[in-house]
Short mmCIF file of C-alpha atoms in Angstrom, two decimals:
data_model
loop_
_atom_site.label_atom_id
_atom_site.label_comp_id
_atom_site.label_asym_id
_atom_site.label_seq_id
_atom_site.Cartn_x
_atom_site.Cartn_y
_atom_site.Cartn_z
CA MET I 1 120.25 140.60 143.61
CA ILE I 2 120.84 138.37 140.15
CA VAL I 3 119.58 134.97 139.90
CA VAL I 4 122.02 133.56 136.61
CA ASP I 5 122.09 129.86 134.96
CA GLY I 6 119.75 127.67 134.34
CA PHE I 7 117.19 127.40 132.05
CA SER I 8 114.89 130.64 130.53
CA GLY I 9 112.30 129.34 131.95
CA THR I 10 113.47 128.96 135.72
CA ARG I 11 115.23 132.56 135.74
CA LYS I 12 112.18 134.49 135.48
CA LEU I 13 109.72 132.05 137.82
CA LEU I 14 112.38 132.53 140.26
CA CYS I 15 112.59 136.59 139.23
CA GLN I 16 109.04 136.97 139.32
CA LEU I 17 108.78 134.68 142.22
CA ILE I 18 111.26 136.93 143.84
CA SER I 19 109.82 140.09 143.43
CA ASN I 20 106.50 139.01 144.40
CA THR I 21 108.43 139.03 147.19
CA ARG I 22 109.13 142.14 148.27
CA LYS I 23 108.34 145.29 146.98
CA ASP I 24 112.20 146.93 146.74
CA TYR I 25 113.23 143.55 146.09
CA VAL I 26 114.76 144.34 142.20
CA VAL I 27 115.85 141.24 140.83
CA ASP I 28 118.46 141.51 137.00
CA GLN I 29 119.01 138.01 135.10
CA ALA I 30 121.99 136.36 133.83
CA MET I 31 122.38 133.37 131.88
CA SER I 32 125.92 132.58 132.38
CA VAL I 33 128.37 134.17 134.65
CA VAL I 34 130.87 136.22 131.76
CA GLU I 35 127.11 138.14 131.88
CA ALA I 36 126.56 138.25 135.85
CA GLU I 37 130.36 139.92 136.28
CA SER I 38 129.29 142.51 133.32
CA ILE I 39 125.46 143.65 135.50
CA ILE I 40 127.17 143.49 138.78
CA ARG I 41 130.04 145.34 137.41
CA GLN I 42 127.90 148.21 136.58
CA LYS I 43 124.88 147.51 139.41
CA ARG I 44 124.94 147.34 143.34
CA VAL I 45 124.14 143.07 143.89
CA ASN I 46 123.76 141.37 147.31
CA LEU I 47 122.80 138.43 146.61
CA VAL I 48 123.46 135.94 144.05
CA ILE I 49 120.56 132.75 143.18
CA LEU I 50 122.74 130.07 141.35
CA ASP I 51 120.35 128.01 139.61
CA ILE I 52 122.69 124.60 138.81
CA SER I 53 119.81 122.67 137.44
CA LYS I 54 121.29 122.52 133.80
CA PRO I 55 122.79 119.51 133.49
CA THR I 56 125.21 120.48 130.58
CA LYS I 57 127.40 122.94 133.60
CA ASN I 58 128.84 121.81 136.11
CA GLY I 59 127.51 124.25 139.92
CA LEU I 60 131.60 124.32 141.82
CA GLU I 61 132.54 125.71 138.54
CA ALA I 62 130.11 128.26 138.25
CA LEU I 63 130.74 128.63 141.57
CA LEU I 64 133.83 129.51 141.87
CA ASP I 65 134.27 131.52 139.42
CA ILE I 66 131.83 134.02 141.31
CA LYS I 67 133.54 133.41 144.52
CA GLN I 68 136.80 134.03 142.43
CA LEU I 69 134.99 138.11 140.27
CA PHE I 70 133.52 138.78 143.46
CA PRO I 71 134.83 137.00 147.24
CA LYS I 72 132.62 138.96 150.11
CA ILE I 73 129.19 138.71 147.66
CA PRO I 74 127.31 135.77 149.32
CA VAL I 75 125.79 133.19 146.46
CA LEU I 76 122.37 130.76 146.92
CA VAL I 77 122.91 127.67 145.67
CA VAL I 78 118.84 126.92 143.98
CA ASN I 79 118.04 123.74 141.94
CA GLY I 80 120.65 121.54 143.45
CA PRO I 81 120.62 117.88 143.14
CA ALA I 82 119.28 116.54 147.13
CA HIS I 83 122.58 114.36 147.35
CA ALA I 84 124.51 115.55 150.11
CA LYS I 85 128.09 114.90 149.27
CA TYR I 86 127.80 116.64 146.34
CA ALA I 87 125.93 119.55 148.99
CA ASP I 88 128.32 119.29 150.94
CA HIS I 89 131.41 120.42 148.86
CA PHE I 90 129.45 123.14 148.16
CA MET I 91 129.60 123.99 151.79
CA ASP I 92 133.28 124.10 151.23
CA ILE I 93 133.58 126.59 148.65
CA ARG I 94 131.45 128.53 151.35
CA CYS I 95 128.09 129.39 149.06
CA GLU I 96 126.20 130.86 151.58
CA GLY I 97 123.06 128.49 151.07
CA TYR I 98 122.21 125.84 149.11
CA LEU I 99 119.07 124.90 149.14
CA THR I 100 117.60 121.22 146.29
CA LYS I 101 115.48 121.13 144.20
CA ASP I 102 112.33 120.21 146.25
CA ALA I 103 112.95 123.43 148.22
CA ASP I 104 109.46 125.39 147.50
CA TYR I 105 109.28 129.35 147.69
CA ALA I 106 108.52 129.83 151.57
CA GLU I 107 111.79 127.54 151.91
CA LEU I 108 113.20 130.10 148.84
CA CYS I 109 111.94 133.03 151.11
CA LYS I 110 113.60 132.28 154.29
CA ALA I 111 116.83 131.55 152.48
CA ILE I 112 117.06 134.68 151.02
CA GLN I 113 115.77 136.72 154.04
CA ALA I 114 118.38 134.96 156.30
CA ILE I 115 121.61 135.68 153.90
CA LEU I 116 120.45 139.10 152.75
CA GLY I 117 120.68 139.33 157.03
CA GLY I 118 124.63 138.44 156.75
CA GLY I 119 123.87 134.52 157.81
CA THR I 120 123.83 131.19 156.10
CA TYR I 121 120.97 128.61 155.69
CA PHE I 122 121.51 125.49 154.90
CA PRO I 123 117.85 123.17 156.19
CA ALA I 124 119.14 120.09 158.73
CA VAL I 125 118.28 117.60 155.82
CA MET I 126 121.50 118.71 154.22
CA ASN I 127 124.05 118.67 157.67
CA SER I 128 122.52 115.99 158.95
CA GLY I 129 123.49 113.86 155.21
CA ALA I 130 126.11 115.52 154.48
CA GLN I 131 129.10 113.23 154.38
CA ALA I 132 133.42 114.30 154.83
CA ILE I 133 135.16 114.87 151.90
CA ASP I 134 137.66 112.01 150.92
CA LYS I 135 140.96 113.57 150.86
CA SER I 136 143.08 110.31 150.42
CA ARG I 137 143.66 110.51 147.11
CA TYR I 138 145.34 113.81 148.10
CA PRO I 139 147.47 114.40 150.97
CA LYS I 140 147.42 118.87 149.87
CA ARG I 141 143.86 119.87 150.03
CA LEU I 142 143.48 122.74 146.42
CA SER I 143 143.30 126.73 146.13
CA SER I 144 139.79 128.15 145.08
CA ARG I 145 141.97 129.19 141.97
CA GLU I 146 143.92 125.63 142.09
CA MET I 147 140.28 123.66 141.58
CA GLN I 148 139.04 126.31 139.34
CA ILE I 149 140.93 126.17 136.50
CA PHE I 150 140.26 121.95 137.34
CA LEU I 151 136.99 121.68 136.42
CA LYS I 152 137.60 123.86 133.42
CA THR I 153 140.16 121.10 132.26
CA ILE I 154 137.86 118.03 132.99
CA LYS I 155 135.66 120.04 130.44
CA GLY I 156 138.13 120.19 127.85
CA MET I 157 138.42 123.87 127.66
CA THR I 158 142.55 124.34 126.59
CA THR I 159 145.12 126.32 128.10
CA LYS I 160 144.46 130.15 125.79
CA SER I 161 140.45 129.48 126.84
CA MET I 162 141.19 129.55 130.35
CA SER I 163 143.54 132.49 129.63
CA ASN I 164 141.12 134.43 128.57
CA GLU I 165 138.40 133.04 130.19
CA LEU I 166 139.74 134.19 133.68
CA LYS I 167 141.77 137.14 133.10
CA ILE I 168 145.37 135.55 133.65
CA SER I 169 148.73 134.78 131.48
CA SER I 170 148.61 130.93 130.09
CA SER I 171 151.83 130.64 132.19
CA THR I 172 149.82 130.61 135.14
CA VAL I 173 146.79 128.07 134.24
CA SER I 174 150.36 125.86 132.71
CA VAL I 175 151.77 127.23 136.32
CA THR I 176 148.22 125.94 138.05
CA LYS I 177 147.80 122.89 135.70
CA SER I 178 150.47 121.33 136.75
CA ASN I 179 150.32 121.67 140.71
CA ILE I 180 146.68 120.68 139.96
CA MET I 181 148.41 117.21 139.09
CA ARG I 182 151.57 116.87 140.89
CA LYS I 183 149.01 117.20 143.83
CA MET I 184 146.62 114.43 142.68
CA GLN I 185 149.39 113.06 141.80
CA LEU I 186 147.41 112.38 138.59
CA HIS I 187 148.56 112.58 134.53
CA ASP I 188 146.22 113.79 132.23
CA ARG I 189 142.36 114.88 131.66
CA ARG I 190 141.39 110.82 132.06
CA GLU I 191 142.28 111.00 135.14
CA LEU I 192 141.48 113.93 135.96
CA ILE I 193 138.09 113.02 135.10
CA MET I 194 137.66 109.78 137.21
CA PHE I 195 138.49 111.06 140.55
CA ALA I 196 136.29 113.82 139.57
CA LEU I 197 133.90 110.59 139.36
CA ARG I 198 134.65 109.07 142.31
CA GLN I 199 135.41 112.78 143.95
CA GLU I 200 131.91 113.36 143.34
CA TRP I 201 132.56 116.97 142.08
CA LEU I 202 130.44 116.71 138.93
CA PRO I 203 127.07 116.93 139.40
CA PRO I 204 124.64 112.97 138.93
CA ASN I 205 123.51 113.31 135.09
CA TYR I 206 126.40 116.26 134.41
CA ILE I 207 126.61 115.95 130.75
CA PHE I 208 130.35 115.88 129.24
CA GLN I 209 130.17 118.69 125.73
CA PRO I 210 132.77 117.98 123.00
CA ARG I 211 135.60 119.29 123.21
#
């Protein structure tokens, strides 16, 4: 398995805790999805543990990136906000588990065992508090690829940089961006950001990076 993103100290601690759980657990770590991709293509990975604690990164974007690259590898999201609607978005993208930053070591072990056993792990408190996503502002649901490009657009990535990162043509990125605007009846990046904030597609206390 591999621990991805988050703070360096947290990644190391998670790797140590997981390795101590069972002797046959082999745990790698990666500071980004790009680094994780390189490791996963070289090794057999049966679980991605995605740490979404860094305020400069959007965990939804990272999850979408991983699922686009490796749709069959299960993902456990950890250190997430205890915020029902935001957590619900991760479930909607089909991660296999979600733990808040308050989850303890025992719960981490339960989540790993459940997912490696072919199941999912969403504590009852999250399910009971989850709210329905408000789709009233957009009549057609965004595809995973559209959602991926939407989130990269609001953080200021150019068409060329998205093309390079996602390994798709610039024209595909441009057409996808146009489809997003048309579906959502929005016109520019500012409106996209405002929409994302209203829908809580950004983590609490998210820090926008300079363009």
